[in-house]
Amino acid sequence: METLMAVAVGLLFAVGVYLILSRSLLRIVLGTSLLTHGVHLLLLTMSGLKTGAAPLLGEDAGRYVDPLPQALILTSIVISFGVTSFFFVLAYRAYQKLGTDDMEQLRGQEDEY
Amino acid sequence: MSILIALILLPFLFAAVVPPLYKYVRCIHTGWFVLAVPVVLFVYFLSCIPVIQGGEQLAAEIPWIPSRGIYFSVYLDGLGLLFALLISGIGALVVLYSIYYLSKSKEAIGQFYVYLLIFMGAMLGVVLSDHLMVLYGFWELTSISSFLLIAFWHKRERSRYGAKKSLMITVLGGMALLCGFIMLYIMTGTFSIREIIADLPSVNGHALFLPALLLVLLGAFTKSAQFPFHIWLPDAMEAPTPVSAYLHSATMVKAGIYLVARLSPVFAGQAEWFWLVSAFGMVTLLYGSLNAVKQTDLKALLAFSTISQLGLIMGLLGLGSAAAYYGIGGESLLYTTATTAAIFHLINHATFKGSLFMVAGIIDHETGTRDIRKLGGLAALMPVTFSIAAIGTLSMAGLPPFNGFLSKEMFFTAVLKTVHMDLFSLQTWGSLFPVIAWIASVFTFIYSMLLLFKTFMGKFQKDQWDRKPHEAPIGMLISPVVLASLVLVFGLFPNLLAYSLIEPAMASIMPELLAPGEKFVVSIQFWHGWTTELMMTFGVVAAGIGLAVSHKRWKGVYGRLPQVFSLNYLYDRGLGWLGLGSNRLTSGYMTGSIRSYLAYIFTFFILLLGYVLLRTPGIQFSINSTAPIAYYEIALVIALVLSTAAVPFARSRLTAIILTGTVGYLVTMFFIIFRAPDLALTQMIVETVSVSLFLLCFYHMPKLKKELSKLRFRLSNALIAAGVGLMVTLIALGAGGSGKFASIADFFVEESYKLAGGKNIVNVILVDFRGFDTLLEIMVLGIASLGIFTMIKLRLEGRDIGARVLYNKGELSLGAVNRDTASQEVTEAHEAYEAAVRAKEASMKGGQTGGQKQ
């Protein structure tokens, strides 16, 4: 199962990177979103997908799945949500202000100090 | 603190006192106060002569950075004393001269003396330091203070050019010197020059020996204006004449000579050292004398003459280093003539060149020009100046009874002895030395005569001058008169110097030739019989007079040489090409497009990780310990793969957003099947909010256009993306397959309830075991929300743009703008900006309504 997941995560990364390299701001934001998913799945996969009970002690099972990566991923989800929403609004404001979402046209000023 | 260290620091301390003196004591020329410093130094160093002559050394040391082994350690031996006397003695004369040369009302003399004192202290530091790092520090300080002095009249373009050029070349050499010093440290484990000399066996034959030798020589050659690094010296003539006389004839340009002499005990005796020092010196001698003849500016002529004479001294030091090859013995003493000649000529050159520079300054002061073509017939008007110039030039040309004659005879003796040496394959090339020496002497004779006769004899060109020339004031004449008398005294009584200065200096340069208790015995005779050297001098005079008289007929030869071969041309163009090349390089890869930068980053990522993966042995892509695959998992993976792969192909923005949302919800499903209920809950909520935010924001964005970039770009993007995906997959497989440590999960499972009283282990980790993460993650969310709020609400551009526009025009930076016009411009810029904003908003609204209608 880990092998299968590794391939799927690789695909998520590849598509994310491809989108980030494109010209439209919207695609770039979508790309970061996909990359985030890839990273989270990778975190989960790397800790081993050995089956066991959910990490709830009430279940009284013989073994549980590793709870630590889950805590890490939860933190990461929240942080990436914060960053992504900031990024959304930034893209929105940039478009409102500059009138374009084409990254090739957003090259900064010639006479920047 | 010892008196020696105090004396080195004296000029620096006094430099701090100069500005208040300059500001508050306006009635007295600041130079009079400054004069005390070199006089005190000179008197002290004179009083040291008997001690040093007795073969002793004065040393002192205070810790500077003891933990790094850096001590401010100084010592005074024969060589150091010689240079210290030159620096303080000529320094005193130059300060005296500058008092009359620089007007206290028209020039910023406060700054002048600050720079000059810094230079004097730095130069003393160079010649008295024992610690290599301290020596390097003072070395760079001489470069910097020289830079400041050359650009003293900083409003002139030529001054700034000359200062920049000299700084670049000497600092280049300084850096090389630093590397060389560090290599010496690596070889011997000490920075102390005396300890390095004592520890010669560990230096000889070391792999770093030759690189250290080359780097040290590069530093010495650039400082001492040896070919081809001499090009900064003629341009440094834009400095005030006292500076030229002090720095660029007597002291700073001899720092390289000092260094070669000082490190001779380390490197001498090696063929590389002998050939490099002698050959560079000889080439510089010849090149400088050939070029001096064609100059028409007095100071440029003197500059090339300095280059040539420095080459002579350097060449003599090189020839003298052969003596070290033989070690202690009768034969080695035969070849020490060259070193004696080098030291003797060093002193002689400082005396006559200093006086000649001062003469040039006087002529400039009295006639307003330094152009040799506009001068003539000054002998009758300025008899004293003429006499000084005559003594200086005749000594420079090497005529009796002046000191230049003696050092030139010794120079001829040294090159003639070189022919008889049978080491370093001198049998084949050694005979070149006398030939070069003779030709260079002829040209030295020619330019000396041209200097004297074109300036003081011939036609009186009154209409060319903008003031009425007359004899210089007496104060201006004191220093050159003193120097000219020294030229005569040293010429007639050379052994005054021989006993007091030259013998101890030789002992410092060639300590390995002396058995304990021995000392060199130098005796310079004025008349040494009818020898080959004397015949060579007669030849020089005869050929020199012939060529000088017919100078007009052959001087056209110089004009024929193409400009391209000139070193200045190469330097200027080289600098231009460097600027242009780096500009092109930078604008080549700094495209401003974010796509290029991301491409660099990802490519580097792929290459680095790919290389490491290939080269690291023992990575196993084992699939033994993996979990079994259930059929619904396969279905989920297929769904994930399909929806992910479809995103780039989506035509409309809505499809793309929905597809991304699908991926997010599929990830939620994975969290469910991999037994992570908290993750699933959070992911679902976050995905929902994100998708709504997407839809909300991109309602205002334009439609998703088809990628307009070229196929080549899209292909390379796809290639990079595939590479990144592949790398991540490989790393995931490799990391999963290799041997693992046991997880610390057991601790959390066991202790969650016992220690923290919670049954949801993930939540216990988040708020109890690892609560700090959560705290800061809350902060991230807080900052993000505040940021979003600010971004939406804060509209500052109307208020700050005016200042920005003005700043771009470069008017605020000047600080001299009339306030009324400035504020008016701010208002205008503001209005213009607001109009532009309104126009843009209108066009955007138009575009949106247009978009909606479609």
Coordinates of N, CA and C in Angstrom, one line a residue, chain A residues 1-15 17-30 33-35 37 40-42 44-58 64-79 81-86 88-93 95-99 101-104 106-109 111-113, chain B residues 591-595 598-599 602 623 625-629 633 637 640-641 644 647-648 653 656 660 663-664 667 670-671 674-679 682-683 686-687 689-690 693-694 697-698 700-702 704-705 707 709 714 717-718 720-721 724-725 728-729 732-733 735 743-745 748-749 752-753 758-762 765-766 770 777 780-781 784 787-788 791-792 795 797 804 807-808 833 840 844:
Chain A
M1 N 0.8 -1.2 0.0 CA 0.0 0.0 0.0 C 0.9 1.2 0.0
E2 N 2.0 1.2 0.8 CA 2.9 2.4 0.8 C 3.4 2.7 -0.6
T3 N 3.7 1.7 -1.4 CA 4.3 1.9 -2.7 C 3.2 2.6 -3.6
L4 N 2.0 2.1 -3.5 CA 0.9 2.8 -4.2 C 0.8 4.2 -3.8
M5 N 0.8 4.5 -2.5 CA 0.6 5.8 -2.0 C 1.8 6.7 -2.5
A6 N 3.0 6.1 -2.5 CA 4.2 6.9 -2.9 C 4.0 7.4 -4.3
V7 N 3.5 6.5 -5.2 CA 3.3 6.9 -6.6 C 2.2 8.0 -6.6
A8 N 1.2 7.8 -5.9 CA 0.1 8.8 -5.9 C 0.6 10.2 -5.4
V9 N 1.4 10.1 -4.4 CA 1.9 11.4 -3.8 C 2.9 12.0 -4.9
G10 N 3.7 11.2 -5.5 CA 4.5 11.7 -6.6 C 3.7 12.5 -7.7
L11 N 2.6 11.9 -8.0 CA 1.7 12.5 -9.0 C 1.2 13.8 -8.5
L12 N 0.8 13.8 -7.2 CA 0.3 15.1 -6.7 C 1.4 16.2 -6.7
F13 N 2.6 15.8 -6.4 CA 3.7 16.7 -6.5 C 3.9 17.2 -7.9
A14 N 3.9 16.3 -8.8 CA 4.2 16.6 -10.2 C 3.2 17.6 -10.7
V15 N 1.9 17.3 -10.5 CA 0.9 18.2 -11.0 C 0.9 19.6 -10.3
V17 N 3.6 21.0 -9.0 CA 4.7 21.8 -9.5 C 4.4 22.3 -10.9
Y18 N 3.8 21.5 -11.7 CA 3.4 22.0 -13.1 C 2.5 23.2 -13.0
L19 N 1.5 23.2 -12.1 CA 0.6 24.3 -12.0 C 1.4 25.5 -11.5
I20 N 2.3 25.3 -10.6 CA 3.0 26.5 -10.0 C 3.8 27.2 -11.1
L21 N 4.3 26.4 -12.1 CA 5.2 26.9 -13.1 C 4.4 27.7 -14.2
S22 N 3.1 27.7 -14.1 CA 2.3 28.3 -15.2 C 2.1 29.8 -15.0
R23 N 1.5 30.4 -15.9 CA 1.4 31.9 -15.9 C 0.3 32.5 -15.1
S24 N -0.8 31.7 -15.0 CA -2.0 32.3 -14.4 C -1.9 32.1 -12.9
L25 N -2.3 33.2 -12.2 CA -2.2 33.2 -10.7 C -3.1 32.2 -10.1
L26 N -4.3 32.0 -10.7 CA -5.2 31.0 -10.2 C -4.7 29.6 -10.2
R27 N -4.0 29.3 -11.3 CA -3.4 27.9 -11.4 C -2.3 27.8 -10.3
I28 N -1.6 28.9 -10.1 CA -0.5 28.8 -9.1 C -1.1 28.5 -7.7
V29 N -2.2 29.2 -7.4 CA -2.8 28.9 -6.1 C -3.3 27.5 -6.0
L30 N -3.9 27.0 -7.1 CA -4.4 25.6 -7.1 C -3.2 24.7 -6.9
S33 N -2.2 24.3 -3.4 CA -3.2 23.5 -2.7 C -2.9 22.0 -2.9
L34 N -2.6 21.6 -4.2 CA -2.3 20.2 -4.5 C -1.0 19.8 -3.8
L35 N 0.0 20.7 -3.8 CA 1.2 20.3 -3.1 C 1.0 20.0 -1.7
H37 N -1.7 18.9 -0.2 CA -2.3 17.6 -0.1 C -1.2 16.5 -0.2
H40 N 0.8 16.2 3.0 CA 0.1 15.6 4.1 C 0.0 14.1 3.9
L41 N -0.3 13.7 2.7 CA -0.4 12.2 2.4 C 0.9 11.6 2.6
L42 N 2.0 12.3 2.2 CA 3.3 11.8 2.3 C 3.7 11.6 3.8
L44 N 1.7 11.0 6.2 CA 0.9 9.9 6.7 C 1.5 8.6 6.3
T45 N 1.9 8.5 5.0 CA 2.4 7.3 4.4 C 3.7 6.9 5.0
M46 N 4.6 7.9 5.3 CA 5.9 7.6 5.8 C 5.9 7.0 7.2
S47 N 4.8 7.3 7.9 CA 4.8 6.7 9.3 C 4.3 5.3 9.2
G48 N 4.1 4.8 8.1 CA 3.6 3.4 8.0 C 2.1 3.3 8.0
L49 N 1.6 2.5 7.1 CA 0.2 2.4 7.0 C -0.3 1.0 7.6
K50 N 0.5 0.6 8.6 CA 0.1 -0.7 9.2 C -1.3 -0.5 9.9
T51 N -2.1 -1.4 9.6 CA -3.5 -1.3 10.2 C -3.5 -1.4 11.7
G52 N -4.4 -0.8 12.3 CA -4.6 -0.8 13.7 C -5.8 0.1 14.0
A53 N -6.1 0.2 15.2 CA -7.3 1.0 15.6 C -7.0 2.5 15.5
A54 N -8.0 3.3 15.3 CA -7.8 4.7 15.4 C -7.3 5.1 16.8
P55 N -6.5 6.1 16.9 CA -5.9 6.4 18.2 C -6.8 7.0 19.2
L56 N -7.8 6.2 19.5 CA -8.8 6.5 20.6 C -8.8 5.4 21.6
L57 N -8.4 5.7 22.8 CA -8.2 4.7 23.8 C -9.5 3.9 24.2
G58 N -10.6 4.5 24.0 CA -11.8 3.9 24.3 C -12.1 2.6 23.5
Y64 N -2.8 0.4 18.0 CA -3.3 1.6 17.4 C -2.4 2.1 16.3
V65 N -2.9 2.9 15.4 CA -2.0 3.6 14.4 C -1.2 4.7 15.1
D66 N -0.1 5.1 14.5 CA 0.8 6.0 15.1 C 0.1 7.4 15.3
P67 N -0.1 7.9 16.5 CA -0.8 9.2 16.6 C 0.0 10.4 16.3
L68 N 1.3 10.3 16.4 CA 2.2 11.5 16.3 C 2.1 12.2 14.9
P69 N 2.2 11.4 13.8 CA 2.1 12.1 12.5 C 0.7 12.7 12.3
Q70 N -0.3 12.1 12.9 CA -1.6 12.7 12.8 C -1.7 14.1 13.5
A71 N -1.0 14.2 14.6 CA -1.0 15.5 15.3 C -0.2 16.5 14.4
L72 N 0.9 16.0 13.8 CA 1.7 16.9 13.0 C 0.9 17.4 11.8
I73 N 0.2 16.4 11.2 CA -0.6 16.8 10.0 C -1.7 17.8 10.3
L74 N -2.3 17.6 11.5 CA -3.4 18.5 11.9 C -2.8 19.9 12.0
T75 N -1.6 20.0 12.6 CA -1.0 21.4 12.7 C -0.8 21.9 11.4
S76 N -0.2 21.1 10.5 CA 0.1 21.5 9.2 C -1.1 22.0 8.4
I77 N -2.2 21.2 8.5 CA -3.4 21.6 7.8 C -3.9 23.0 8.2
V78 N -3.8 23.3 9.5 CA -4.3 24.6 9.9 C -3.4 25.7 9.4
I79 N -2.1 25.4 9.5 CA -1.2 26.5 9.1 C -1.3 26.7 7.6
F81 N -3.8 26.2 5.8 CA -5.1 26.9 5.5 C -4.9 28.4 5.7
G82 N -4.3 28.8 6.9 CA -4.0 30.2 7.1 C -3.3 30.8 6.0
V83 N -2.2 30.2 5.6 CA -1.3 30.7 4.5 C -2.1 30.8 3.2
T84 N -2.8 29.7 2.9 CA -3.5 29.7 1.6 C -4.6 30.8 1.5
S85 N -5.3 31.0 2.6 CA -6.4 32.0 2.6 C -5.8 33.4 2.4
F86 N -4.6 33.6 3.1 CA -3.9 34.8 2.9 C -3.5 35.0 1.5
F88 N -4.9 33.6 -1.2 CA -6.1 33.9 -2.0 C -6.4 35.4 -2.0
V89 N -6.4 36.0 -0.8 CA -6.8 37.4 -0.8 C -5.8 38.3 -1.4
L90 N -4.5 37.8 -1.2 CA -3.5 38.6 -1.9 C -3.6 38.6 -3.4
A91 N -3.9 37.4 -3.9 CA -4.1 37.3 -5.4 C -5.3 38.1 -5.8
Y92 N -6.4 38.1 -5.0 CA -7.5 38.9 -5.3 C -7.2 40.4 -5.4
R93 N -6.5 40.8 -4.3 CA -6.1 42.2 -4.2 C -5.2 42.6 -5.4
Y95 N -5.0 41.4 -8.3 CA -5.7 41.5 -9.5 C -6.5 42.8 -9.5
Q96 N -7.2 43.1 -8.4 CA -8.0 44.3 -8.3 C -7.1 45.5 -8.6
K97 N -5.9 45.5 -8.1 CA -5.1 46.7 -8.1 C -4.3 46.8 -9.4
L98 N -3.8 45.7 -9.9 CA -2.9 45.7 -11.1 C -3.6 45.3 -12.4
G99 N -4.8 44.7 -12.3 CA -5.6 44.5 -13.5 C -5.1 43.3 -14.3
D101 N -3.7 38.9 -14.1 CA -3.3 37.8 -13.2 C -2.3 37.0 -14.0
D102 N -1.7 37.6 -15.0 CA -0.7 36.9 -15.8 C 0.7 37.2 -15.1
M103 N 1.3 36.1 -14.6 CA 2.6 36.2 -13.9 C 3.7 36.8 -14.8
E104 N 3.6 36.6 -16.1 CA 4.6 37.2 -17.0 C 4.6 38.7 -17.0
L106 N 3.6 40.4 -14.3 CA 3.9 40.9 -13.0 C 5.4 40.7 -12.7
R107 N 6.2 41.6 -13.2 CA 7.6 41.4 -13.1 C 8.3 42.4 -12.3
G108 N 7.6 43.1 -11.5 CA 8.2 44.2 -10.7 C 8.5 45.4 -11.5
Q109 N 9.0 46.4 -10.9 CA 9.3 47.6 -11.6 C 10.8 47.6 -12.0
D111 N 12.7 50.2 -12.0 CA 13.6 51.1 -11.2 C 13.4 50.8 -9.8
E112 N 13.3 49.6 -9.4 CA 13.1 49.3 -8.0 C 14.4 49.6 -7.3
Y113 N 14.3 50.2 -6.1 CA 15.5 50.5 -5.3 C 15.8 49.4 -4.4
Chain B
T591 N 15.3 37.2 -14.8 CA 14.4 37.7 -15.8 C 13.3 38.5 -15.2
G592 N 13.1 38.4 -13.9 CA 11.9 39.1 -13.3 C 10.7 38.2 -13.3
S593 N 10.7 37.1 -14.1 CA 9.6 36.2 -14.2 C 9.7 35.2 -13.1
I594 N 8.6 35.0 -12.3 CA 8.7 34.1 -11.2 C 8.9 32.6 -11.7
R595 N 8.4 32.4 -12.9 CA 8.5 31.1 -13.5 C 9.9 30.6 -13.6
L598 N 11.4 29.7 -10.2 CA 10.9 28.4 -9.7 C 11.6 27.3 -10.5
A599 N 11.7 27.5 -11.8 CA 12.4 26.5 -12.6 C 13.8 26.2 -12.1
F602 N 13.6 24.3 -8.8 CA 13.1 22.9 -8.9 C 14.2 22.1 -9.6
I623 N 9.8 -3.7 -0.3 CA 8.4 -3.6 -0.2 C 7.9 -4.7 0.7
S625 N 7.8 -4.8 4.1 CA 7.0 -4.5 5.4 C 5.8 -3.6 5.1
T626 N 5.4 -3.6 3.8 CA 4.2 -2.7 3.5 C 2.9 -3.3 3.9
A627 N 1.9 -2.4 4.1 CA 0.6 -2.9 4.5 C -0.1 -3.6 3.3
P628 N -1.0 -4.5 3.6 CA -1.7 -5.1 2.4 C -2.7 -4.1 1.8
I629 N -3.0 -4.4 0.5 CA -3.9 -3.4 -0.2 C -5.3 -4.0 -0.3
E633 N -9.3 0.6 -1.5 CA -8.2 1.6 -1.5 C -7.7 1.8 -2.9
V637 N -7.4 5.4 -4.8 CA -6.1 5.9 -5.4 C -6.4 6.2 -6.8
L640 N -8.2 9.5 -7.0 CA -7.2 10.6 -6.7 C -6.4 10.9 -7.9
V641 N -5.8 9.9 -8.5 CA -4.9 10.1 -9.6 C -5.7 10.7 -10.7
T644 N -6.6 14.4 -9.9 CA -5.4 15.2 -9.9 C -4.9 15.5 -11.3
V647 N -6.7 18.3 -13.4 CA -6.6 19.7 -13.1 C -5.9 20.6 -14.1
P648 N -4.8 20.2 -14.6 CA -4.1 21.0 -15.6 C -4.9 21.1 -16.9
R653 N -12.3 27.9 -15.1 CA -11.8 28.0 -13.7 C -12.7 27.2 -12.7
A656 N -11.6 23.7 -12.7 CA -10.3 23.5 -12.0 C -10.5 23.6 -10.5
T660 N -9.9 20.5 -7.8 CA -9.0 20.6 -6.7 C -9.8 20.2 -5.4
V663 N -10.0 16.6 -5.1 CA -8.8 16.0 -4.5 C -8.8 16.1 -3.0
G664 N -9.2 17.3 -2.5 CA -9.2 17.6 -1.1 C -10.1 16.6 -0.4
V667 N -8.7 13.2 -0.2 CA -7.7 13.1 0.9 C -8.4 12.9 2.2
F670 N -9.1 9.3 2.4 CA -7.9 8.6 2.8 C -7.6 8.7 4.3
F671 N -7.9 9.9 4.9 CA -7.7 10.0 6.3 C -8.7 9.1 7.1
F674 N -7.3 5.5 6.7 CA -6.1 5.3 7.4 C -6.3 5.6 8.9
R675 N -7.5 5.7 9.3 CA -7.9 5.7 10.7 C -7.4 7.0 11.4
A676 N -7.8 8.1 10.8 CA -7.4 9.4 11.4 C -8.7 10.3 11.5
P677 N -9.5 10.1 12.4 CA -10.8 10.8 12.5 C -10.7 12.3 12.6
D678 N -9.7 12.7 13.5 CA -9.6 14.2 13.6 C -9.1 14.9 12.4
L679 N -8.2 14.2 11.7 CA -7.7 14.7 10.4 C -8.8 14.8 9.4
T682 N -11.1 17.8 10.2 CA -10.5 19.1 9.9 C -10.3 19.3 8.4
Q683 N -9.9 18.2 7.8 CA -9.6 18.4 6.3 C -10.9 18.7 5.6
V686 N -11.8 22.4 6.4 CA -10.9 23.3 5.7 C -11.1 23.3 4.2
E687 N -11.3 22.1 3.6 CA -11.5 22.0 2.2 C -12.8 22.8 1.8
V689 N -14.2 25.3 3.3 CA -14.0 26.8 3.4 C -13.1 27.2 2.3
S690 N -12.1 26.4 2.0 CA -11.1 26.8 0.9 C -11.8 26.9 -0.4
L693 N -13.9 30.0 -0.5 CA -13.0 31.2 -0.6 C -12.5 31.3 -2.1
F694 N -12.2 30.2 -2.6 CA -11.8 30.1 -4.0 C -12.8 30.8 -4.9
C697 N -13.2 34.5 -4.3 CA -12.2 35.4 -4.8 C -12.2 35.4 -6.3
F698 N -12.3 34.2 -6.9 CA -12.1 34.1 -8.3 C -13.3 34.4 -9.1
H700 N -14.1 37.3 -9.1 CA -13.6 38.6 -9.6 C -12.5 38.5 -10.6
M701 N -11.9 37.3 -10.7 CA -10.8 37.1 -11.6 C -11.2 36.8 -13.0
P702 N -10.3 37.1 -13.9 CA -10.7 36.8 -15.3 C -10.9 35.3 -15.6
L704 N -10.3 31.6 -16.9 CA -9.1 30.9 -17.0 C -8.7 30.8 -18.5
K705 N -7.6 31.5 -18.8 CA -7.2 31.5 -20.2 C -6.5 30.2 -20.5
E707 N -3.3 28.3 -21.6 CA -1.9 28.7 -21.5 C -1.4 29.2 -22.8
S709 N 1.7 30.3 -23.3 CA 3.1 30.2 -23.5 C 3.4 29.1 -24.5
R714 N 6.0 24.8 -22.1 CA 5.1 23.8 -21.4 C 5.8 22.5 -21.3
N717 N 8.3 22.7 -18.6 CA 7.5 22.7 -17.3 C 7.1 21.3 -16.9
A718 N 6.6 20.6 -17.9 CA 6.2 19.2 -17.7 C 7.3 18.3 -17.3
I720 N 10.1 19.3 -15.8 CA 10.5 19.6 -14.4 C 9.6 19.0 -13.4
A721 N 8.3 19.2 -13.7 CA 7.2 18.6 -12.8 C 7.4 17.1 -12.7
V724 N 10.3 16.3 -10.4 CA 10.0 16.5 -9.0 C 9.2 15.4 -8.5
G725 N 8.1 15.0 -9.3 CA 7.3 13.9 -8.8 C 8.1 12.6 -8.6
V728 N 10.3 12.7 -5.5 CA 9.5 12.6 -4.3 C 9.1 11.1 -4.1
T729 N 8.7 10.5 -5.2 CA 8.3 9.1 -5.1 C 9.5 8.2 -4.7
A732 N 10.3 8.7 -1.1 CA 9.3 8.1 -0.2 C 9.6 6.6 -0.2
L733 N 9.8 6.0 -1.3 CA 10.1 4.6 -1.4 C 11.3 4.2 -0.6
A735 N 12.9 5.9 1.7 CA 12.9 6.1 3.1 C 12.0 5.1 3.8
S743 N 9.0 3.5 16.6 CA 8.4 4.8 16.8 C 8.2 5.1 18.3
I744 N 8.1 6.4 18.6 CA 7.9 6.7 20.0 C 6.4 6.7 20.3
A745 N 5.6 6.2 19.3 CA 4.2 6.2 19.5 C 3.7 5.4 20.7
F748 N 3.1 7.5 23.7 CA 1.8 8.3 23.7 C 0.6 7.4 24.0
V749 N 0.7 6.3 23.4 CA -0.5 5.4 23.6 C -0.6 5.0 25.1
S752 N -1.1 8.4 27.5 CA -2.1 9.4 27.2 C -3.1 9.5 28.4
Y753 N -3.6 8.4 28.8 CA -4.6 8.4 29.8 C -4.0 8.6 31.2
G758 N -6.6 11.8 29.0 CA -7.4 11.9 27.8 C -7.3 10.6 27.0
K759 N -8.4 10.3 26.4 CA -8.4 9.1 25.6 C -8.2 9.3 24.1
N760 N -8.5 10.6 23.7 CA -8.1 10.9 22.3 C -6.7 11.2 22.2
I761 N -5.9 10.3 21.7 CA -4.4 10.5 21.8 C -3.9 11.7 21.0
V762 N -4.5 11.9 19.8 CA -4.1 13.0 18.9 C -4.4 14.3 19.6
I765 N -1.9 14.9 22.4 CA -0.6 15.3 21.9 C -0.7 16.8 21.6
L766 N -1.7 17.2 20.9 CA -1.8 18.6 20.5 C -1.9 19.6 21.6
R770 N 2.5 18.2 23.3 CA 3.1 19.2 22.4 C 2.3 20.4 22.2
E777 N 0.6 27.8 16.3 CA -0.3 27.6 15.2 C -1.5 28.5 15.3
V780 N -0.3 31.7 14.1 CA -0.3 31.8 12.6 C -1.7 32.2 12.1
L781 N -2.7 31.6 12.6 CA -4.0 31.9 12.1 C -4.4 33.3 12.5
A784 N -2.6 35.6 10.1 CA -3.1 35.5 8.7 C -4.4 36.3 8.7
G787 N -3.7 39.9 8.8 CA -3.1 40.3 7.5 C -4.1 40.5 6.4
I788 N -5.1 39.6 6.4 CA -6.1 39.7 5.4 C -7.0 40.9 5.6
M791 N -5.0 43.9 4.5 CA -4.9 44.0 3.1 C -6.1 44.5 2.4
I792 N -7.3 44.2 3.0 CA -8.5 44.6 2.4 C -8.8 46.1 2.7
R795 N -5.7 51.3 2.6 CA -5.4 51.8 1.2 C -4.5 53.1 1.4
E797 N -2.0 54.2 -0.7 CA -1.2 54.7 -1.9 C -1.4 56.2 -2.1
R804 N 7.3 59.0 -3.0 CA 8.0 58.0 -3.8 C 8.4 58.5 -5.2
Y807 N 11.2 60.8 -4.9 CA 12.4 60.0 -4.5 C 13.0 59.4 -5.8
N808 N 12.1 58.9 -6.6 CA 12.6 58.3 -7.9 C 13.3 59.3 -8.8
Y833 N -1.4 60.8 -9.9 CA -1.6 59.4 -9.5 C -3.0 59.1 -9.3
K840 N -7.9 53.7 -14.1 CA -7.7 52.3 -14.1 C -9.0 51.6 -13.5
M844 N -11.3 48.9 -15.3 CA -11.6 47.5 -14.8 C -13.1 47.3 -14.7

